[in-house]
Coordinates of C-alpha atoms in Angstrom, one line a residue:
Chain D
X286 CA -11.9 2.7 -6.3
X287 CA -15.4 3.9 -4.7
X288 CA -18.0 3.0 -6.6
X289 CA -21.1 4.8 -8.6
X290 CA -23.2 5.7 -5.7
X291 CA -26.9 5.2 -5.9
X292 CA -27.7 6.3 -9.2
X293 CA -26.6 7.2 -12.5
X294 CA -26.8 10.7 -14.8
X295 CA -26.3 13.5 -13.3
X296 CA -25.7 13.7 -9.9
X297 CA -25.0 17.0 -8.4
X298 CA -28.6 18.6 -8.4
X299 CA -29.6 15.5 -6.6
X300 CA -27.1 15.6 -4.1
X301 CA -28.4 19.0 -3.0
X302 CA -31.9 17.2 -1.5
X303 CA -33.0 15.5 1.4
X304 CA -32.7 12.3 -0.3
X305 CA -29.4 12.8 -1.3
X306 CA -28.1 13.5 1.7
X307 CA -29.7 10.5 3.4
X308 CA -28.6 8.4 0.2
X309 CA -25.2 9.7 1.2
X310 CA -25.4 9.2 5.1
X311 CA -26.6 5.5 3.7
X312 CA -23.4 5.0 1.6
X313 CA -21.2 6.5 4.5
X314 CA -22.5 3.8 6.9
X315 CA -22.3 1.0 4.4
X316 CA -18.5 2.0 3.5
X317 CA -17.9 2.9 7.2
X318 CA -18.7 -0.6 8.0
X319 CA -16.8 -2.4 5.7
X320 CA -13.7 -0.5 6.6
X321 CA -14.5 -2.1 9.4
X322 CA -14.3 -5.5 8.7
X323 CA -10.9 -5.1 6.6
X324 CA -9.1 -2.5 9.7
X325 CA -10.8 -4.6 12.7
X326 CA -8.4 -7.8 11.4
X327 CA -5.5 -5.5 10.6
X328 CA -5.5 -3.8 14.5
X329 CA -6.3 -7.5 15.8
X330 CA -3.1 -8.4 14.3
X331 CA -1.3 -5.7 15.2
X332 CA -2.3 -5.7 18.6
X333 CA -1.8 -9.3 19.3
X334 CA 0.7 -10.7 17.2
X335 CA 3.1 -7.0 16.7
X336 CA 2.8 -7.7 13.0
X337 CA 2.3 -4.6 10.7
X338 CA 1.0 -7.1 7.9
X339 CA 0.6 -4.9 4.5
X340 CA -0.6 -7.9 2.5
X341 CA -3.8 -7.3 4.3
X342 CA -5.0 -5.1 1.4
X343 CA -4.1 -8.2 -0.7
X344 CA -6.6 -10.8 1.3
X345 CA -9.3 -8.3 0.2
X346 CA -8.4 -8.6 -3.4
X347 CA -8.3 -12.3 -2.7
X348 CA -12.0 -12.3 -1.4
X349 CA -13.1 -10.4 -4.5
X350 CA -11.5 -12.2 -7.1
X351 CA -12.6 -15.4 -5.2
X352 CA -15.9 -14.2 -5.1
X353 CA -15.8 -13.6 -8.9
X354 CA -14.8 -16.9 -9.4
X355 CA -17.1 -18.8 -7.6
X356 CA -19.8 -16.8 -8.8
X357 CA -18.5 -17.2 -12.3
X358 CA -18.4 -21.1 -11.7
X359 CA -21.9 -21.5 -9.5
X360 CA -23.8 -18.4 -10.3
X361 CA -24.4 -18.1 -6.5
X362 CA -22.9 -15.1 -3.9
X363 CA -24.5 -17.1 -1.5
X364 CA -21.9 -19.8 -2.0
X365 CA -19.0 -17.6 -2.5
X366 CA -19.2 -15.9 0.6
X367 CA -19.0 -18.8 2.9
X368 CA -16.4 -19.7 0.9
X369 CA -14.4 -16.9 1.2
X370 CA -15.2 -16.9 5.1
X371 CA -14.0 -20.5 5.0
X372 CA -11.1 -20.2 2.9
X373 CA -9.8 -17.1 4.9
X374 CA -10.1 -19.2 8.2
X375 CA -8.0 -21.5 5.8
X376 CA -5.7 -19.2 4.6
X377 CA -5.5 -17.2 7.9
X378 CA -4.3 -20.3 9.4
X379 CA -1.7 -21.4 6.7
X380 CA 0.0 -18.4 6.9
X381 CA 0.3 -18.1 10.1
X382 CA 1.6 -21.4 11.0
X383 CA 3.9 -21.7 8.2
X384 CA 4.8 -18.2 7.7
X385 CA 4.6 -15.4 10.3
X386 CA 5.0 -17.3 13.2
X387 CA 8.6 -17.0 12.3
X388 CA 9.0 -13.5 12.1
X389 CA 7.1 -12.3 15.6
X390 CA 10.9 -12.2 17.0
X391 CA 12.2 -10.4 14.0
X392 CA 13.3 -7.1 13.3
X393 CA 10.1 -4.6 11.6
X394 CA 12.4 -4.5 8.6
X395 CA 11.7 -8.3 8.2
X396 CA 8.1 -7.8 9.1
X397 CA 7.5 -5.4 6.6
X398 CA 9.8 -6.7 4.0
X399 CA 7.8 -10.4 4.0
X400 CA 3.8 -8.5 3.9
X401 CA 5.1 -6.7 0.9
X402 CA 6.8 -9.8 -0.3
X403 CA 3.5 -11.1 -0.1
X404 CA 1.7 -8.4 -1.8
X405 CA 3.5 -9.1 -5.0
X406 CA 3.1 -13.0 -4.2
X407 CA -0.6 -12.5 -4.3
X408 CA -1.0 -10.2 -6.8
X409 CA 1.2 -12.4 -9.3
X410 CA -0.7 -15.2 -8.5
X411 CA -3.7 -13.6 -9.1
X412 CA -2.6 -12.0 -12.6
X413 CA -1.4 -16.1 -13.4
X414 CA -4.4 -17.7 -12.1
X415 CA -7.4 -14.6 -13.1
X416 CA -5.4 -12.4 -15.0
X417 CA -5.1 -8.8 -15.2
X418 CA -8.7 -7.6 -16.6
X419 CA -11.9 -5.8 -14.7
X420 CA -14.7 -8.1 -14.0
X421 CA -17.8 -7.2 -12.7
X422 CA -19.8 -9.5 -10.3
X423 CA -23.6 -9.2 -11.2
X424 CA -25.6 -8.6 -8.1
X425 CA -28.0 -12.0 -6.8
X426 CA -31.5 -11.5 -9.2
X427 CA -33.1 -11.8 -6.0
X428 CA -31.9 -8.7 -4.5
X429 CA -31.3 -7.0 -7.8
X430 CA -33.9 -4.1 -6.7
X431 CA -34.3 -0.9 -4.7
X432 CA -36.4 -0.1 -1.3
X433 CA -38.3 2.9 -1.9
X434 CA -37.3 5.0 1.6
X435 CA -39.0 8.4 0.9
X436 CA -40.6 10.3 -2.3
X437 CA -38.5 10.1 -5.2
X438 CA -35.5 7.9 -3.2
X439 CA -35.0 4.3 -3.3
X440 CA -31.5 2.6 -2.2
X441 CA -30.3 -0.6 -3.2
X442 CA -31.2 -3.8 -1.7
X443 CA -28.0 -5.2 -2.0
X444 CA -26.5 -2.1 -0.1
X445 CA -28.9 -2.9 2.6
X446 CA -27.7 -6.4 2.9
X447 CA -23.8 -5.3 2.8
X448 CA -25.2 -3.2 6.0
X449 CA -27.0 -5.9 7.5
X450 CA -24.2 -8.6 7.2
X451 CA -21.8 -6.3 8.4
X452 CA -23.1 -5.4 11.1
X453 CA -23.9 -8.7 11.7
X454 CA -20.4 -9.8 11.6
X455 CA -18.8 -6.4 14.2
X456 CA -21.6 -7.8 16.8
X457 CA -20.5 -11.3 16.6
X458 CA -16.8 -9.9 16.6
X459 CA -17.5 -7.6 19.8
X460 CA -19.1 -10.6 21.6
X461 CA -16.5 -12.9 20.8
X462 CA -13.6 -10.4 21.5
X463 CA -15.4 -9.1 24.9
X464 CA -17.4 -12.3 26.3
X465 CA -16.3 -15.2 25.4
X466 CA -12.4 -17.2 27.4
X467 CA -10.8 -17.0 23.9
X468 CA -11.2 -13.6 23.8
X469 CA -10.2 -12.6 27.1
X470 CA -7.4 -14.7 26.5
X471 CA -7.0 -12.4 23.5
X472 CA -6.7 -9.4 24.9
X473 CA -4.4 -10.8 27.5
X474 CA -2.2 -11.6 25.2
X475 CA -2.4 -7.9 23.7
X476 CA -1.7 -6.5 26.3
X477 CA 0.9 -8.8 29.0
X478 CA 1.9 -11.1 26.3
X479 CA 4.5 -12.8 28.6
X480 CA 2.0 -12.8 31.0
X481 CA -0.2 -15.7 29.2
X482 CA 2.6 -17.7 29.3
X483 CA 3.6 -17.7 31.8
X484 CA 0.3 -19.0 33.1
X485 CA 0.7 -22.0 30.9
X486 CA -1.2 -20.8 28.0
X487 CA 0.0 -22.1 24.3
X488 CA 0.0 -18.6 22.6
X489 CA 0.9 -20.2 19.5
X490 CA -2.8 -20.8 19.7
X491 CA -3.9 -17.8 20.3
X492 CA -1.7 -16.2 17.1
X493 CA -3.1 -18.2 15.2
X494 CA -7.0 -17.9 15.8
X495 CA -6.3 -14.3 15.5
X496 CA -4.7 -14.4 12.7
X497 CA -7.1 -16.8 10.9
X498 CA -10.0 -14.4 11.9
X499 CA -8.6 -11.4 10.6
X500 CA -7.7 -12.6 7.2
X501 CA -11.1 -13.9 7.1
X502 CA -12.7 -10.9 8.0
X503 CA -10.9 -9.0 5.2
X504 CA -11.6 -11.9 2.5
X505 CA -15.2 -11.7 3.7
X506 CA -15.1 -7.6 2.8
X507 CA -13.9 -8.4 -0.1
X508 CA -17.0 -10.8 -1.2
X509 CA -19.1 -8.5 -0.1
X510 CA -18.0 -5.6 -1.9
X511 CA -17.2 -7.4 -5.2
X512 CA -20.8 -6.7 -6.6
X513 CA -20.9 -3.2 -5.5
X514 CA -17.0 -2.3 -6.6
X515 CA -16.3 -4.4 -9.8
X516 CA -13.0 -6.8 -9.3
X517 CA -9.6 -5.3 -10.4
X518 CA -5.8 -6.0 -10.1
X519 CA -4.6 -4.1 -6.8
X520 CA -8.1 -3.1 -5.6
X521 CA -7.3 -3.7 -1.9
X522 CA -4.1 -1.2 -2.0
X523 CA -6.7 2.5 -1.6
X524 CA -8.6 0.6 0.9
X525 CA -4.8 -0.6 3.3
X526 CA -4.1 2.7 3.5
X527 CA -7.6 4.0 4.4
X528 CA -8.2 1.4 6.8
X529 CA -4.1 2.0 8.4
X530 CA -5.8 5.9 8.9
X531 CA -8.7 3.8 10.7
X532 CA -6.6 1.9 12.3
X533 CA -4.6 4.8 14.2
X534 CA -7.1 7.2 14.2
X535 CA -8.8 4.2 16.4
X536 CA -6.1 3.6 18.6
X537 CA -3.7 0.3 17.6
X538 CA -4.9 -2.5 18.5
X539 CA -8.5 -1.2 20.0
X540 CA -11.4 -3.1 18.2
X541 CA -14.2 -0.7 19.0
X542 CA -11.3 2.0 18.4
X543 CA -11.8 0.9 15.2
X544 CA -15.6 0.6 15.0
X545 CA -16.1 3.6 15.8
X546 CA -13.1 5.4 13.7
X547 CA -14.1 3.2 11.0
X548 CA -17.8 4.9 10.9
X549 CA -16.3 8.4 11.2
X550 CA -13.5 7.9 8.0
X551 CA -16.6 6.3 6.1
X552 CA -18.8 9.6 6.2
X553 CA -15.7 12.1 6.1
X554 CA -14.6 10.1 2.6
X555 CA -18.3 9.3 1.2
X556 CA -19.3 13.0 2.3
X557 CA -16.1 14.6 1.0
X558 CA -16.4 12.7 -2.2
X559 CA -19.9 14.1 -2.6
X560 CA -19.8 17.7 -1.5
X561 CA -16.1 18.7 -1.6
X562 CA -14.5 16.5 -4.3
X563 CA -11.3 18.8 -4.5
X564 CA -10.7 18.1 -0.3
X565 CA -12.2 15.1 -0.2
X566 CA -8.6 13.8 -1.1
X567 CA -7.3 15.6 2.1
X568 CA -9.7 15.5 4.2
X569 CA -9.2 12.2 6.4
X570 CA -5.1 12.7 6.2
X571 CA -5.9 16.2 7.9
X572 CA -8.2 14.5 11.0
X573 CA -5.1 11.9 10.9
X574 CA -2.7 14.5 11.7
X575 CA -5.0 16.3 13.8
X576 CA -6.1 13.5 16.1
X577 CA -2.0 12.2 16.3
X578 CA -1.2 15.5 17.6
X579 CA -4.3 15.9 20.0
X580 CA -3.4 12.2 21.5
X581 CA -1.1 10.7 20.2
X582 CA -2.3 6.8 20.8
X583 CA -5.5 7.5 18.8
X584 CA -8.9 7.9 20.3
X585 CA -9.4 4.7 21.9
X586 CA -6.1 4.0 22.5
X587 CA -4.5 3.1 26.0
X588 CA -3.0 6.3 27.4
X589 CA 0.7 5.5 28.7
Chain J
X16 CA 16.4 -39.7 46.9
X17 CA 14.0 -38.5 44.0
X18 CA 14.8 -35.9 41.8
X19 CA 13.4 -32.2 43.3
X20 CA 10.1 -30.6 42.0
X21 CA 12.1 -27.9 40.7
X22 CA 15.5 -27.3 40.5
X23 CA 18.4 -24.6 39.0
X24 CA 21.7 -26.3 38.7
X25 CA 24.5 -23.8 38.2
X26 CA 23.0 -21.1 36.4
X27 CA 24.7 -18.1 34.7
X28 CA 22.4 -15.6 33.1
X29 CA 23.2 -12.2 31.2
X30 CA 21.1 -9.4 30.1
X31 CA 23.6 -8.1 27.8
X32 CA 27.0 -7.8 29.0
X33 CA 26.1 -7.9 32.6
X34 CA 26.4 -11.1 34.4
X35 CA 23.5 -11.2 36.5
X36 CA 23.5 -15.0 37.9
X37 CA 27.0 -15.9 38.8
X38 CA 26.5 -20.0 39.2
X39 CA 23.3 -19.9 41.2
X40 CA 21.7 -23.8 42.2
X41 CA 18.8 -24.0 44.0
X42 CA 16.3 -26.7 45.0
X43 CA 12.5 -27.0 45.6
X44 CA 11.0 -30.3 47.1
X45 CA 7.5 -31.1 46.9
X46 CA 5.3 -29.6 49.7
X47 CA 8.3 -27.5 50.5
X48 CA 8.4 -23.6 51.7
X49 CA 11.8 -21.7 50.5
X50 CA 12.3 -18.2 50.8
X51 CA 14.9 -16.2 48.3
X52 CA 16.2 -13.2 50.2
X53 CA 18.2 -10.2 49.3
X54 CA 18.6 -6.8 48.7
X55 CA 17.2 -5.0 45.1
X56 CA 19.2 -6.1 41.8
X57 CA 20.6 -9.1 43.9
X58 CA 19.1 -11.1 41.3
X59 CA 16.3 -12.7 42.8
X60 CA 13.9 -11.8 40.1
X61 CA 16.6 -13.1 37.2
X62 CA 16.7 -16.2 39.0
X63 CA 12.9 -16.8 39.2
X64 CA 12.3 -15.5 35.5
X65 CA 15.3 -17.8 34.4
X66 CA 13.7 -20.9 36.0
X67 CA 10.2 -20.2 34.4
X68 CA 11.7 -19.9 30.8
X69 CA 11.1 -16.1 30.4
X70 CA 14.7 -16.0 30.3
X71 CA 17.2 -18.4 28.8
X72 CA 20.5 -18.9 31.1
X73 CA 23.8 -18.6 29.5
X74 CA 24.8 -22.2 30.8
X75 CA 23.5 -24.3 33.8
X76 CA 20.6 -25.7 34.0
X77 CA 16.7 -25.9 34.9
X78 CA 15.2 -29.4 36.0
X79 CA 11.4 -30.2 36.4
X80 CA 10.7 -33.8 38.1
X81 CA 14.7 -34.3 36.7
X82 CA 13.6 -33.6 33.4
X83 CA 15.9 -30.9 31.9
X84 CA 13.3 -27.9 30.7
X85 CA 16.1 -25.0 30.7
X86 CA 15.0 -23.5 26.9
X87 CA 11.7 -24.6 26.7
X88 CA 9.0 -22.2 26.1
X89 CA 7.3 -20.2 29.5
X90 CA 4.1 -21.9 28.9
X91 CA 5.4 -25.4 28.2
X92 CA 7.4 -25.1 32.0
X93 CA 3.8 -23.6 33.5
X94 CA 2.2 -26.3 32.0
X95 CA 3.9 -28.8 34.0
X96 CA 2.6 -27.5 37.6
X97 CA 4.9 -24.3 37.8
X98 CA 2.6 -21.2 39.1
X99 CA 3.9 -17.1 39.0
X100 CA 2.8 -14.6 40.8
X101 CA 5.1 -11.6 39.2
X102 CA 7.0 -8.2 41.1
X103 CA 4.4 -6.1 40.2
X104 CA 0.8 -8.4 40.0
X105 CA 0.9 -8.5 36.4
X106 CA -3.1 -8.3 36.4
X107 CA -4.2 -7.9 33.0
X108 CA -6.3 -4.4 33.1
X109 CA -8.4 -4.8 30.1
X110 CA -9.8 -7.6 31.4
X111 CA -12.4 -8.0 34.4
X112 CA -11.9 -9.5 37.9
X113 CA -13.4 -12.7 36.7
X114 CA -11.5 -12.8 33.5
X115 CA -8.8 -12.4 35.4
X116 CA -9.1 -15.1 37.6
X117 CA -10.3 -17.7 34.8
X118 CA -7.8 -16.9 32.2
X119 CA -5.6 -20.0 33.0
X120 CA -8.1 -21.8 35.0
X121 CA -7.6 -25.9 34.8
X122 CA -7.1 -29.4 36.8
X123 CA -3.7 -29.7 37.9
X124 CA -1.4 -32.4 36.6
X125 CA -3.2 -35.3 38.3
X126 CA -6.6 -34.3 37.3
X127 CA -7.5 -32.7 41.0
X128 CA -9.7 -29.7 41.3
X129 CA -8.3 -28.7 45.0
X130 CA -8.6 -24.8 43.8
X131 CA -11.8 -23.5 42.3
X132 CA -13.3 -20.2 41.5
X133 CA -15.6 -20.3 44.5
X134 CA -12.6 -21.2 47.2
X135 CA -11.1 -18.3 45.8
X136 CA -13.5 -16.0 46.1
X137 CA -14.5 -17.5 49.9
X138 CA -10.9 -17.1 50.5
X139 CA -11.0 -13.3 48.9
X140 CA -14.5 -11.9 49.9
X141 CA -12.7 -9.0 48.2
X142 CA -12.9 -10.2 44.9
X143 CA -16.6 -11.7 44.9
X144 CA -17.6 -7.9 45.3
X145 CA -15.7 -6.5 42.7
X146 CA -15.9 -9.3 40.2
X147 CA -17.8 -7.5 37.5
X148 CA -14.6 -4.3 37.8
X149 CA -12.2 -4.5 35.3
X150 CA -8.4 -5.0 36.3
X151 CA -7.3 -1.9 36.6
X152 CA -10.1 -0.3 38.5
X153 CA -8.7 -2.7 41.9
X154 CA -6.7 -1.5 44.7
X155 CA -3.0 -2.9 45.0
X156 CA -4.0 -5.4 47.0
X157 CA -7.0 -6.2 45.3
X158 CA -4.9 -7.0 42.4
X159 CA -2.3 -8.7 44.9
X160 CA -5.1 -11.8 46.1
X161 CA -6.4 -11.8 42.5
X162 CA -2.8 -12.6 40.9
X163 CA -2.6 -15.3 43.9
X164 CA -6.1 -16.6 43.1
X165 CA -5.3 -16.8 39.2
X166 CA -1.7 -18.9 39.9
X167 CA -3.8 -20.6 42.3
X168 CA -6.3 -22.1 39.7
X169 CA -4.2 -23.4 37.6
X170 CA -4.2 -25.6 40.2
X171 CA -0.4 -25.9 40.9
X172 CA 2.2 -28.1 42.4
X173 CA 4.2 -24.9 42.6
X174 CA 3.6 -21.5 43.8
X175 CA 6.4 -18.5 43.0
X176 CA 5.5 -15.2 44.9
X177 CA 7.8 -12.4 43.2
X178 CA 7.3 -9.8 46.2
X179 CA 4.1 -10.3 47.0
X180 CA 3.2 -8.1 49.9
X181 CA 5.7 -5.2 48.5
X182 CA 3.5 -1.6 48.7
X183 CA 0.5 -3.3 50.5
X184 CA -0.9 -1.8 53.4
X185 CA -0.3 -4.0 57.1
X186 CA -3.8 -5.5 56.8
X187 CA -3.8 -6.6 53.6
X188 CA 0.1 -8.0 54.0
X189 CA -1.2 -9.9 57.2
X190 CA -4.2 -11.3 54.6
X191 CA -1.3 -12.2 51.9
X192 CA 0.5 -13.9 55.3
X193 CA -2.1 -15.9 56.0
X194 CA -2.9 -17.0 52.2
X195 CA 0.8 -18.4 52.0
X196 CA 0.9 -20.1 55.2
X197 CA -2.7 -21.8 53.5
X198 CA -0.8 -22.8 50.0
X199 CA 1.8 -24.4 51.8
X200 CA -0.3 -26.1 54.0
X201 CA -2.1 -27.2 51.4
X202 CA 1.1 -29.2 50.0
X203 CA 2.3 -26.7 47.6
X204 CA 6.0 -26.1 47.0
X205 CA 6.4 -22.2 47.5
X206 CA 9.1 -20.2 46.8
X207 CA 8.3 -17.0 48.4
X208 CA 10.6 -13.6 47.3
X209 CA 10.4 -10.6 49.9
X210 CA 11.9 -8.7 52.1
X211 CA 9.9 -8.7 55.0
X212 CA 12.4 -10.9 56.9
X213 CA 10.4 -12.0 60.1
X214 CA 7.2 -13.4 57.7
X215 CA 9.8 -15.2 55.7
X216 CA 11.6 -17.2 58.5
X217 CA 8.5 -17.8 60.3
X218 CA 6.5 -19.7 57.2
X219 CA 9.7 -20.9 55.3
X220 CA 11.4 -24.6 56.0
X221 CA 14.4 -22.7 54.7
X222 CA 15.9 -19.5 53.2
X223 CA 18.3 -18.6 50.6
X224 CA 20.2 -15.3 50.5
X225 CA 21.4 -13.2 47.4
X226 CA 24.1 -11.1 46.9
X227 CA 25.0 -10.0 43.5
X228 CA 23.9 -13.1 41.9
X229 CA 26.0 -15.5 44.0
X230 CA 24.4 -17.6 47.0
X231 CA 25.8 -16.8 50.3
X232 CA 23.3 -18.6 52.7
X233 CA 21.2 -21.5 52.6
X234 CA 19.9 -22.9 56.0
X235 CA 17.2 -22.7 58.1
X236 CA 15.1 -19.8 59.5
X237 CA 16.9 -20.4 62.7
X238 CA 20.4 -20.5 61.4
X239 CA 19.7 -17.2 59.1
X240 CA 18.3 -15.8 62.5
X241 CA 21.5 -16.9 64.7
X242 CA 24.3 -15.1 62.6
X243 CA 23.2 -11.0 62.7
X244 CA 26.4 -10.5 61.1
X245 CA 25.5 -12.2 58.0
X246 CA 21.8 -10.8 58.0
X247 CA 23.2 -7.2 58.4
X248 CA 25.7 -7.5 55.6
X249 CA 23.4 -9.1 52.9
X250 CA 19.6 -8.1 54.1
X251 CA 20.5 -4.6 56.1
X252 CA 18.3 -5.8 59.0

């Protein structure tokens, strides 16, 4: 599911430099970041609305492959991803309204049971409407080139935009979260949900903008990723599980929690992957377990 | 006679098995001052929660302006001039003092603007110093005058106190005091919950008593006052 790194041929003598090490510590912030976008929505929703939402894996897959397409139809990323920003807003919405709005009063056995409903809806849909083949989506011409950083190292452009547009996105995110009424009312409504309505606020609002702006976020990770990952049938299941590690290891329901758990599973996987291949498999399970039985609501999470 | 600001008519409410409000009706005129009295697990808190929608009744009924809103969603019945201040502050911790305040901040039902952010914080020097803290760095009564201050701007036509000056230390209850005599001479329908008998038969037009979810008194201060047998069966005072 991770993609070729930096570079091709043989890669283990490399590895052992300077360079490879910071093309690593790169590729471990670039990943990092992008579990970010895809765990930030998923604790969001968790936090706010109770939902567990599995499918969330699936609304990456749904970025890609819409990514693919509209690249495939245009020739432009630059179109696709404001269209998968769009359409997740869209999508976000429509689900909400017609969908889990229903179940916030249900059992989790009915929560879990309609995301992984979902999971096969999407991924049906997908095999009817794409079908079940890989597809790569070619990087824009324009950025089809690599920085030179030190002697003998270059890193992608492309990776460096990932980075950039990510990070991009987590500032907006923070400042909307943590200065802005709707947010406020947002974490209100995480934390005292009765609370806000009792002071005559329509939560049914409030679900809904966070559930639009999570599913976006994880359609916009897809995009993004899509050149750098290839598009494939199930694609977003590896990364649901990582980013429910990120997720707890974060604290439920803590955005920074996230940010910064986020950052620490990227460089334990890319790192692992490139040093320690046979642990690298382990590896973020174990700091799982460890940090659960160190403190149990994660690292950023409210201490009861 | 017009229909009462708020009213319960006959209400019987269960959590669970347990009967909590055997056939409680109650009334609130506009501009008026009632205080609900009684002893812990009376059901004093079911009764308020049950009229704001957090909790459906069994039977019986919940009346806005006459207009039946028993089942309708919390914020639908805040929305139509109904303002909480909960047992326990319910401040939201995460959130700064100004957050706080602003969260529900709008123009009451007939557009006025009597309540704004700076009356508040004139009326709680308190909270203009510690605006930037977050919820859960302010002192009990801190949080006490913001959770007024936040009902308050929402600019209300009613004001609930759930055991407001419970745990407070006697200045800051004597502050609280004096904030409630201000709301209702302001022209807001309180309805005040504590126990502090004298405060509530010196600032309420009249008081309702509680004993396991059935009314035994409603009267004036002064005819509360007048039986002690009565207040030291159901109040222990």
């Amino acid at each position: 599911m991770r993609n070729d790194a930096w570079g091709e041929g043989n890669l283990r003598p490399r590895l052992m430099t300077i360079s490879g090490l910071l093309a690593q510590c790169l590729n471990s912030l670039q990943y990092g970041l992008l579990l970010f976008l895809i765990s930030s929505g998923l604790t969001l929703i968790f936090g706010v609305l109770g939902v567990i939402n599995l499918a969330h894996g699936s609304l990456y897959m749904i970025g890609a492959y819409a990514t693919f397409v509209v690249v495939r139809a245009t020739g432009s990323l630059w179109i696709a991803l404001p269209v998968a920003m769009l359409g997740g807003i869209l999508l976000g919405g429509l689900l909400e309204r017609y969908l889990f709005r229903h179940f916030y009063k249900r059992e989790h056995l009915d929560q879990v049971l309609l995301t992984f409903a979902l999971i096969l809806l999407f991924e049906e849909s997908r095999s009817l409407l794409v079908g079940n083949d890989f597809y790569s989506v070619p990087i824009p011409t324009a950025l089809d080139f690599s920085i030179p950083i030190v002697e003998g190292f270059s890193y992608a452009a492309y990776r460096f935009v990932v980075i950039g547009v990510c990070l991009v996105l987590a500032a907006a995110l923070f400042v909307w979260i943590e200065r802005t009424k709707m947010g406020a009312i947002i974490r209100a409504a995480a934390e005292k949900p009765e609370m806000v309505d009792a002071l005559g606020i329509d939560p049914r609002r409030v679900h809904m903008t966070v559930f639009a702006v999570g599913t976006a976020l994880a359609l916009t990770a897809g995009a993004l990723n899509a050149p750098l990952s290839s598009v494939y049938p199930n694609m977003g299941d590896g990364l649901l599980i990582i980013s429910f590690v990120v997720v707890v290891i974060g604290g439920l329901g803590s955005i920074s929690g996230a940010f910064w758990s986020a950052l620490l599973i990227g460089t334990i996987d890319t790192m692992g992957k490139a040093y320690a291949p046979k642990l690298s498999g382990l590896a973020i399970y174990l700091l799982m377990a460890i940090v659960l039985l160190w403190r149990p609501t994660g690292l950023f999470g409210q201490r009861t | 006679m017009s229909a009462p600001l708020l009213a319960a008519d006959n209400l019987h409410t269960y959590y669970g098995e347990s009967h909590i409000l055997r056939g409680i009706s109650l009334t609130l005129a506009a501009g008026e001052t009632v205080g609900l009295m009684g002893r812990n697990g009376m059901g004093k808190t079911t009764l308020i929660r049950t009229m704001l929608g957090l909790v459906k009744p069994r039977s019986g009924r919940v009346t806005i302006d006459g207009a039946d809103v028993t089942g309708s969603d919390p914020f639908r019945i805040a929305q139509r001039g109904i303002a909480y201040v909960p047992e326990g502050r319910g401040i939201f911790a995460t959130l700064r003092t100004m957050e706080n305040l602003t969260i529900a901040e709008r123009p009451g039902l007939d557009g006025s603007r009597q309540w704004t952010v700076d009356r508040i914080l004139d009326l709680f020097p308190r909270l203009r110093e510690r605006q930037h803290n977050m919820g859960h760095q302010l002192s009990g009564g801190e949080q006490q005058m913001l959770a007024i201050g936040r009902a308050l701007l929402t600019n209300p036509r009613v004001l609930i106190l759930d055991e407001a000056t419970e745990g407070l230390a006697p200045l800051i209850r004597d502050e609280i005091w004096r904030t409630i005599r201000l709301v209702r001479d302001a022209g807001i329908a309180t309805l005040v919950v504590d126990k502090t008998v004298s405060e509530v038969t010196a600032v309420a037009d009249r008081v309702v008593v509680l004993v396991k979810g059935e009314l035994v008194f409603a009267g004036t201060p002064a005819a509360l006052l007048a039986n002690q047998l009565l207040m030291q069966r159901t109040l222990g005072v």
